[in-house]
Short mmCIF file of C-alpha atoms and ligand atoms in Angstrom, two decimals:
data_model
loop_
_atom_site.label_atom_id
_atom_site.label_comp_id
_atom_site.label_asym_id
_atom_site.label_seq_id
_atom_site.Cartn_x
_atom_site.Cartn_y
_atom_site.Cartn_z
CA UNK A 263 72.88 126.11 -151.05
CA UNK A 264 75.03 123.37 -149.91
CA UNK A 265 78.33 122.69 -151.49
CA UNK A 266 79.51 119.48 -151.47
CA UNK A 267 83.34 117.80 -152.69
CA UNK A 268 84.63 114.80 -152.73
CA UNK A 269 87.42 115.76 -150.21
CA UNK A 270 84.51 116.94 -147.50
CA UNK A 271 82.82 113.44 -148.02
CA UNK A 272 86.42 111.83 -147.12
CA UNK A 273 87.23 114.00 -144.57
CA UNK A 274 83.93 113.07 -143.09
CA UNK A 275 84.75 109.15 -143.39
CA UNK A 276 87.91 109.17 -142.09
CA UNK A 277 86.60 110.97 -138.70
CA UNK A 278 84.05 108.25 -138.60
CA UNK A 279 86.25 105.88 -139.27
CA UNK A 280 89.18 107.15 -136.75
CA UNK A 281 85.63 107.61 -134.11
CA UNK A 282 85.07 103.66 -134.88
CA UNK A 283 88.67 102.56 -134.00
CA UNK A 284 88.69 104.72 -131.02
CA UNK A 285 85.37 103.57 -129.72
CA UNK A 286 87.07 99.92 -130.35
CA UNK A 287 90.72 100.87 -128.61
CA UNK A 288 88.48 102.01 -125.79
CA UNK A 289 86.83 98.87 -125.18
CA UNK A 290 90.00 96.60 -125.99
CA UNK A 291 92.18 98.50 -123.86
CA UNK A 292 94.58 99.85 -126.63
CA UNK A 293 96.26 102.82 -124.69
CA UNK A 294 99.23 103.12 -123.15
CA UNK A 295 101.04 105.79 -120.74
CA UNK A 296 104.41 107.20 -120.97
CA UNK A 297 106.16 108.98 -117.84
CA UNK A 298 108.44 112.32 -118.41
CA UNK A 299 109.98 112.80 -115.48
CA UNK A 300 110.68 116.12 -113.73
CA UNK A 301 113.62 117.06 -111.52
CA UNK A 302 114.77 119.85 -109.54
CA UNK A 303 116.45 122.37 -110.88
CA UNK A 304 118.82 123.29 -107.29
CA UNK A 305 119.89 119.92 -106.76
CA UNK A 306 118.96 117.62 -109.70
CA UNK A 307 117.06 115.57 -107.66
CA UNK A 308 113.82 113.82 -108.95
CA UNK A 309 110.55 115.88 -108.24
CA UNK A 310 108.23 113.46 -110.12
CA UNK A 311 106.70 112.15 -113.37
CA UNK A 312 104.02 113.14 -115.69
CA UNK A 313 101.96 110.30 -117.42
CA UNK A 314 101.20 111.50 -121.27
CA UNK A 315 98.95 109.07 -122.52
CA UNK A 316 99.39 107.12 -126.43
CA UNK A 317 97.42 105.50 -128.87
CA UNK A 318 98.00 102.23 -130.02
CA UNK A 319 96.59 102.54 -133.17
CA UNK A 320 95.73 99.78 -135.34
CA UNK A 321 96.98 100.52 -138.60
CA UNK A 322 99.52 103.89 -137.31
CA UNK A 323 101.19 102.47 -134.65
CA UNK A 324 101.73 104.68 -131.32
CA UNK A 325 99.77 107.99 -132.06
CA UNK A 326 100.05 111.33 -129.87
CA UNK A 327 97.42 112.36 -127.64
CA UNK A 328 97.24 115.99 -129.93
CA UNK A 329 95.59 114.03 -132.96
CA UNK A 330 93.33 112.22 -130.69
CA UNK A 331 92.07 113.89 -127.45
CA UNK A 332 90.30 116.71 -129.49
CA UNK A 333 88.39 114.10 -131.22
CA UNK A 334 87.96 112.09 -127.97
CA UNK A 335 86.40 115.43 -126.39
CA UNK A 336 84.35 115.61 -129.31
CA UNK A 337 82.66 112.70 -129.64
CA UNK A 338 82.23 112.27 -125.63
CA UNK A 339 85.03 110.00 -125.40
CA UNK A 340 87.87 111.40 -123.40
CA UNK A 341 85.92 110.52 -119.76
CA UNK A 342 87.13 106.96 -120.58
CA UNK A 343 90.32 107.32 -121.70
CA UNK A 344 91.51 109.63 -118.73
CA UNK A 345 89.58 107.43 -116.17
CA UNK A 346 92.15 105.06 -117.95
CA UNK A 347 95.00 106.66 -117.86
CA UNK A 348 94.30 107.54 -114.10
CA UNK A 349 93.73 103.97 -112.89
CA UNK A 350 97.17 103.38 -114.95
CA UNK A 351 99.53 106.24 -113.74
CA UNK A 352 98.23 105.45 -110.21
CA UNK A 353 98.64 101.77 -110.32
CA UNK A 354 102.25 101.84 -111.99
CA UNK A 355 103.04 104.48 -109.90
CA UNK A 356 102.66 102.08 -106.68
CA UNK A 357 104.46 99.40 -108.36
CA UNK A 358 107.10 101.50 -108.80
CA UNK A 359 107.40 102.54 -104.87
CA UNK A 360 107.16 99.15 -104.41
CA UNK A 361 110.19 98.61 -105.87
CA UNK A 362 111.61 101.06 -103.82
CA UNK A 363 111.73 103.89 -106.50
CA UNK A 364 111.39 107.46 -105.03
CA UNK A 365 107.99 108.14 -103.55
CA UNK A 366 107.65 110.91 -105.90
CA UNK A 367 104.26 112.27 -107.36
CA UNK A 368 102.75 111.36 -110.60
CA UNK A 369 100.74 113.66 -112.57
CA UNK A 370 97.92 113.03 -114.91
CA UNK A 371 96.28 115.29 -117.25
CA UNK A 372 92.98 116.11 -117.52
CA UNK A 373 90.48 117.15 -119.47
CA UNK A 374 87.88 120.22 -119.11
CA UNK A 375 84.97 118.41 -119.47
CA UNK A 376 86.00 116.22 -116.27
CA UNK A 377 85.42 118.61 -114.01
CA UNK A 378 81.58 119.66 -114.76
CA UNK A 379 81.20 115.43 -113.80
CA UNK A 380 79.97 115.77 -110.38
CA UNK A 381 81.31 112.73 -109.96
CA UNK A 382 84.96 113.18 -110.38
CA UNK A 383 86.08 113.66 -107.18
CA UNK A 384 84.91 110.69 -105.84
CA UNK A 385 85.70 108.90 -109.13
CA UNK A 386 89.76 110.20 -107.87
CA UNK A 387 88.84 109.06 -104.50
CA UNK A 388 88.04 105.42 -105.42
CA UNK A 389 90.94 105.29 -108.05
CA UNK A 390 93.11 105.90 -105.14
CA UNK A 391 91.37 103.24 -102.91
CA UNK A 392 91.92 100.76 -105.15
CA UNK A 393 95.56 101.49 -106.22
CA UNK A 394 97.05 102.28 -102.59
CA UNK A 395 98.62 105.67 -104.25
CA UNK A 396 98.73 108.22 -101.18
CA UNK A 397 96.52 110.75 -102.09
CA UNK A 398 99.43 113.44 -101.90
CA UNK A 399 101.31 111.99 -104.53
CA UNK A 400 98.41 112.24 -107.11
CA UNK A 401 98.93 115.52 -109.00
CA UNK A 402 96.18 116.46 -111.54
CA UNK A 403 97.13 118.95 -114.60
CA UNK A 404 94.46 121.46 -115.80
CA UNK A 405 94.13 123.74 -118.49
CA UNK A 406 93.63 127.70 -117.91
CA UNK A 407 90.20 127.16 -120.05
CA UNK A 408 88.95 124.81 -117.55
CA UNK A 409 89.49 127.73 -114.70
CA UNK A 410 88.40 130.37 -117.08
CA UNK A 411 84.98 129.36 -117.92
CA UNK A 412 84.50 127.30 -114.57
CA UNK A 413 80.72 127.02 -112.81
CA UNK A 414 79.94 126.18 -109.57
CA UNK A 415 80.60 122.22 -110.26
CA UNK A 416 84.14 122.96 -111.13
CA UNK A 417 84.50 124.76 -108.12
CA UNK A 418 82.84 122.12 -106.08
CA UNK A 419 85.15 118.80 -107.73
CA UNK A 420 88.08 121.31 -107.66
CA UNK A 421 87.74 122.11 -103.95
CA UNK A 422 86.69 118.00 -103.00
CA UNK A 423 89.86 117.01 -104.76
CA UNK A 424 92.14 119.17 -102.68
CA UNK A 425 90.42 118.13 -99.48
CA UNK A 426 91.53 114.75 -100.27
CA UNK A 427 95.04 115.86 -100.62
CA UNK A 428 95.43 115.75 -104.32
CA UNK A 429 97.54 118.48 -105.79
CA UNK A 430 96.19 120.71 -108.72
CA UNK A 431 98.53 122.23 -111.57
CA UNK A 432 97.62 124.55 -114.62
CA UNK A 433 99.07 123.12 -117.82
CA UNK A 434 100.66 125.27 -120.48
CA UNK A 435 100.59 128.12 -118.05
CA UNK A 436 100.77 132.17 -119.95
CA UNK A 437 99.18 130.46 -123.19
CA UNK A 438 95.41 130.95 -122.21
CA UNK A 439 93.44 133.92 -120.77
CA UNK A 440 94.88 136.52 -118.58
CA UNK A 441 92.98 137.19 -115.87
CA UNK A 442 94.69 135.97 -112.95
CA UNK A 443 92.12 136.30 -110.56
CA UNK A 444 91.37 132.44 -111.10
CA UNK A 445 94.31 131.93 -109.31
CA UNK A 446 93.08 133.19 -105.97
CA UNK A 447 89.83 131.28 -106.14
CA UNK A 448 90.49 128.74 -106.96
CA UNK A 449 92.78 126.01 -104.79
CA UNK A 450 96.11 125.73 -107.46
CA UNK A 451 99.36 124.14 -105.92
CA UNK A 452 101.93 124.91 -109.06
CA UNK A 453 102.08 126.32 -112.13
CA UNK A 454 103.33 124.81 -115.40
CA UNK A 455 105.10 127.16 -117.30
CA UNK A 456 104.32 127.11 -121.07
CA UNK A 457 107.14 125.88 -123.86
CA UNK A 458 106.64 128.32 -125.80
CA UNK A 459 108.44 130.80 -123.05
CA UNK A 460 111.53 128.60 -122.75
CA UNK A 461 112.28 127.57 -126.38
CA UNK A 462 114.20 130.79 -127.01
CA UNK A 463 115.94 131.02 -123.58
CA UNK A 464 118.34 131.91 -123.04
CA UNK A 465 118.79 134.19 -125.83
CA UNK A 466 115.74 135.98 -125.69
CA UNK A 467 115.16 138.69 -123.11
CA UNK A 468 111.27 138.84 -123.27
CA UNK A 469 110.92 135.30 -122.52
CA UNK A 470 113.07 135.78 -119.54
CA UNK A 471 111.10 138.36 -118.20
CA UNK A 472 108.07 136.73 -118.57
CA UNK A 473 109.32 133.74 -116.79
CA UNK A 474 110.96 135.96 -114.05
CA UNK A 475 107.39 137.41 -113.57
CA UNK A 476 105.28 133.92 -113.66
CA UNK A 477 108.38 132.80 -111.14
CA UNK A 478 107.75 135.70 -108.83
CA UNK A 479 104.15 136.09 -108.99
CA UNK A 480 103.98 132.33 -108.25
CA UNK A 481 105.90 132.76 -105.12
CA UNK A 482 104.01 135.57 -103.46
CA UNK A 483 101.42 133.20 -103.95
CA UNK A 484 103.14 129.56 -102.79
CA UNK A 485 102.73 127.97 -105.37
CA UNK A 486 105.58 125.76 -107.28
CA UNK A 487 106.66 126.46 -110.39
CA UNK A 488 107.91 123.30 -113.14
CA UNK A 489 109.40 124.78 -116.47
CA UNK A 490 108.08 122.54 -119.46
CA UNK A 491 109.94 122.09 -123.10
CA UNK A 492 113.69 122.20 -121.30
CA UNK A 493 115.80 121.21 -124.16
CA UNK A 494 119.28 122.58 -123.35
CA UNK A 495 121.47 122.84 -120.53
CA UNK A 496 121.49 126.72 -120.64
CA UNK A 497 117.90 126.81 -120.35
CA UNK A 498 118.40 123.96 -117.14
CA UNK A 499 120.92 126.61 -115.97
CA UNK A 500 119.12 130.15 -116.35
CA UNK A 501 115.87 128.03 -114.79
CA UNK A 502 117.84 127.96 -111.61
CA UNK A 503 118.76 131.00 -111.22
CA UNK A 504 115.50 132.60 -111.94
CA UNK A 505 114.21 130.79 -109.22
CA UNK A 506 111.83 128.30 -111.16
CA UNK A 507 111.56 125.30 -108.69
CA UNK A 508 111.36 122.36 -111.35
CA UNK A 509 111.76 121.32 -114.95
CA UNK A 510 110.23 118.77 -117.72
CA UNK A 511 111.90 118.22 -120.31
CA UNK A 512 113.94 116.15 -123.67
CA UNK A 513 117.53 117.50 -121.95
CA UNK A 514 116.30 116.08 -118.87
CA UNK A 515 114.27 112.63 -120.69
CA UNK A 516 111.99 112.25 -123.26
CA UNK A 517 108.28 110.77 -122.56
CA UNK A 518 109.10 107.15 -122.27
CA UNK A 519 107.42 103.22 -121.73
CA UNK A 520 106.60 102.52 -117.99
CA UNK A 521 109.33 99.81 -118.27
CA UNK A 522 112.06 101.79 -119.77
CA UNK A 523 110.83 105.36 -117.24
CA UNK A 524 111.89 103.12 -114.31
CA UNK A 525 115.20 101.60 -115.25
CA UNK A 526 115.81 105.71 -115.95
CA UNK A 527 114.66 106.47 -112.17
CA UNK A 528 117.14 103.66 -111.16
CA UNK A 529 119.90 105.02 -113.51
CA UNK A 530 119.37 108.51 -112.31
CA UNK A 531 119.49 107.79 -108.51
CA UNK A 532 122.64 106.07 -108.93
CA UNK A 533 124.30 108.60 -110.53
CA UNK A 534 123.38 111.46 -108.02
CA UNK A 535 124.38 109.15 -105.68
CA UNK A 536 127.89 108.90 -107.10
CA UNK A 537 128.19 112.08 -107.50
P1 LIG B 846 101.19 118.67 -122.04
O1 LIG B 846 100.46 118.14 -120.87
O2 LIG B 846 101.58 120.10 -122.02
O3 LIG B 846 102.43 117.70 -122.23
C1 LIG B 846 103.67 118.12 -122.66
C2 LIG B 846 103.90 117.75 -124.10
O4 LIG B 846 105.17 118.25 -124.50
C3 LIG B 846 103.97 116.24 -124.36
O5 LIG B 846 103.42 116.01 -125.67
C4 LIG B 846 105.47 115.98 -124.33
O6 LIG B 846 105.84 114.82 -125.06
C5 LIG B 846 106.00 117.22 -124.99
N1 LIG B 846 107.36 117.54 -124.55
C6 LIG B 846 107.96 117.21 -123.38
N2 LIG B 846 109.21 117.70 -123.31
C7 LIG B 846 109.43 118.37 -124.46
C8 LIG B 846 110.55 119.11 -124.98
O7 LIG B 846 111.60 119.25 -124.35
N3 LIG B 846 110.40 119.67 -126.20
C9 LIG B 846 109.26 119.55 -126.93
N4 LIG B 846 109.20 120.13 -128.12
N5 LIG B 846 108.17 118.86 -126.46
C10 LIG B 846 108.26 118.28 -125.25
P2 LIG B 846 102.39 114.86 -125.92
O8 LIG B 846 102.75 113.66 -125.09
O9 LIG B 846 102.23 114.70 -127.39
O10 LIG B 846 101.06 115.42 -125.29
C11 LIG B 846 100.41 116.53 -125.85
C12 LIG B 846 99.27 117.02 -125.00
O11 LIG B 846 98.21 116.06 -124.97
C13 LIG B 846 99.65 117.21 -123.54
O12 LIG B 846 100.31 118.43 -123.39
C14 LIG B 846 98.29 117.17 -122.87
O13 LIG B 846 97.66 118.42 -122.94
C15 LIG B 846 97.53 116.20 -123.74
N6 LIG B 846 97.46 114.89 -123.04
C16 LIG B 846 98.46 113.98 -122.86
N7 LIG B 846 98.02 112.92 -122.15
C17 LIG B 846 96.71 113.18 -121.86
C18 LIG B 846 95.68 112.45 -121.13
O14 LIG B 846 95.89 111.38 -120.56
N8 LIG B 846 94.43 113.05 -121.07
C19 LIG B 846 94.16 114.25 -121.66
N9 LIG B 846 92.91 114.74 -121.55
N10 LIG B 846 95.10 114.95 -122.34
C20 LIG B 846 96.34 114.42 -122.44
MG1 LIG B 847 100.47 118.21 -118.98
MG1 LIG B 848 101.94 121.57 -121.00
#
């Protein structure tokens, strides 16, 4: 038996529909990247930026990357989009230096279907040819998923990638899977920690623990650790002394237009230099 409603039939549409307009945005060029930048948490001083990518959609105006990318993976799409938003981040990303910005690193995220392409590596390689970024100051953000279920490709692109110098961070770090043993084969630099362990910092004593551990572990290991979801200056504060290296975060800046994310970088080097 099949069961059929009117509400399946429409939910079925508008996916069609929303796969249509994507397909379209994708070929138009209707994307565009906002930076969130990260500083440290010792001295305040600007560690880098992450590029979070938008849709411009044509009847919704700016929509977030969580009501799209799941679709985009679905349907085969996200390959373009983060090719996109990697030729983007890197490009801006010189302009700014140009300017004489801070030659700090800009992070992309991407998705786990990237890297079973045999071909991303050198995709990252000729990205970075053409742009002029400095291999170093690419950093690439990947879920625990991708490391979890990872085959001998992902091992292959993961290693070429960090023989080119790019840098390699897991995402939403705590939230997936907990073996740990992916972080010894595998070539990691940092670790982001999840939001959901800072939200209720200071207050609560389990999150602090489990941010004191991440913080430690990550140290016997060398790699850095970047808090994500910093909302308060308590939670900038107890970061610190914890140990954890860097933070992301609305108390530190929201997501914002590459236009507006620089006249911040030139607002916030003038006032640690004043200070
Ligand atoms: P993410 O990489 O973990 O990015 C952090 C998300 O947290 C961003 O949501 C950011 O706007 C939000 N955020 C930052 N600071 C705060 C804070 O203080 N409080 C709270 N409540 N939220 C904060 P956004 O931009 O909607 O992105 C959602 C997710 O979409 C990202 O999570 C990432 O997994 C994915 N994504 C973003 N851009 C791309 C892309 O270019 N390619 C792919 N494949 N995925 C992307
Ligand atoms: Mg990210
Ligand atoms: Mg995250």
């Amino acid at each position: 038996f099949h069961f059929y409603t009117p509400a399946l039939e429409s939910r079925a549409s508008r996916m069609l529909n929303q796969e249509q307009l994507l397909r379209q945005s994708i070929a138009l060029g209707g994307f565009e990247l906002h930076y969130q930048p990260q500083v440290r948490t010792d001295d305040g001083t600007l560690a880098g930026f992450e590029a979070l990518v938008r849709w411009r959609h044509p009847e919704r105006g700016l929509v977030s990357p969580e009501e799209f990318v799941a679709l985009a993976e679905a349907r085969g799409l996200i390959t373009a989009i983060d090719r996109w938003v990697l030729r983007q981040a890197c490009s801006e990303a010189c302009a700014w230096y140009a300017q004489g910005m801070p030659r700090v690193p800009v992070a992309v995220n991407m998705s786990a279907q990237e890297f079973r392409h045999a071909d991303l590596a050198s995709d990252v390689a000729a990205v970075l040819v053409e742009t002029g970024l400095p291999a170093q100051l690419l950093h690439i953000e990947l879920t625990e998923s991708t490391l979890m279920h990872s085959d001998a490709q992902v091992q292959r692109t993961l290693h070429a990638l960090q023989q080119q110098g790019v840098q390699l961070a897991i995402d939403d770090f705590g939230t997936g899977y907990s073996s740990l043993a992916y972080l010894k084969r595998h070539p990691i630099h940092q670790l982001k920690i999840d939001r959901s362990f800072i939200t209720e910092l200071p207050g609560n004593e389990d999150d602090a623990a489990i941010v004191t551990a991440i913080v430690q572990m990550a140290r016997s290991l060398r790699l850095r650790t970047v808090a994500e979801g910093v909302e308060t200056a308590e939670q900038l504060a107890l970061l610190r002394t914890l140990g954890c290296e860097m933070a992301q975060g609305y108390h530190i800046a929201p997501p914002m237009p590459a236009e507006q994310a620089l006249q911040w970088q030139k607002d916030y080097c003038h006032k640690l230099q004043a200070q």
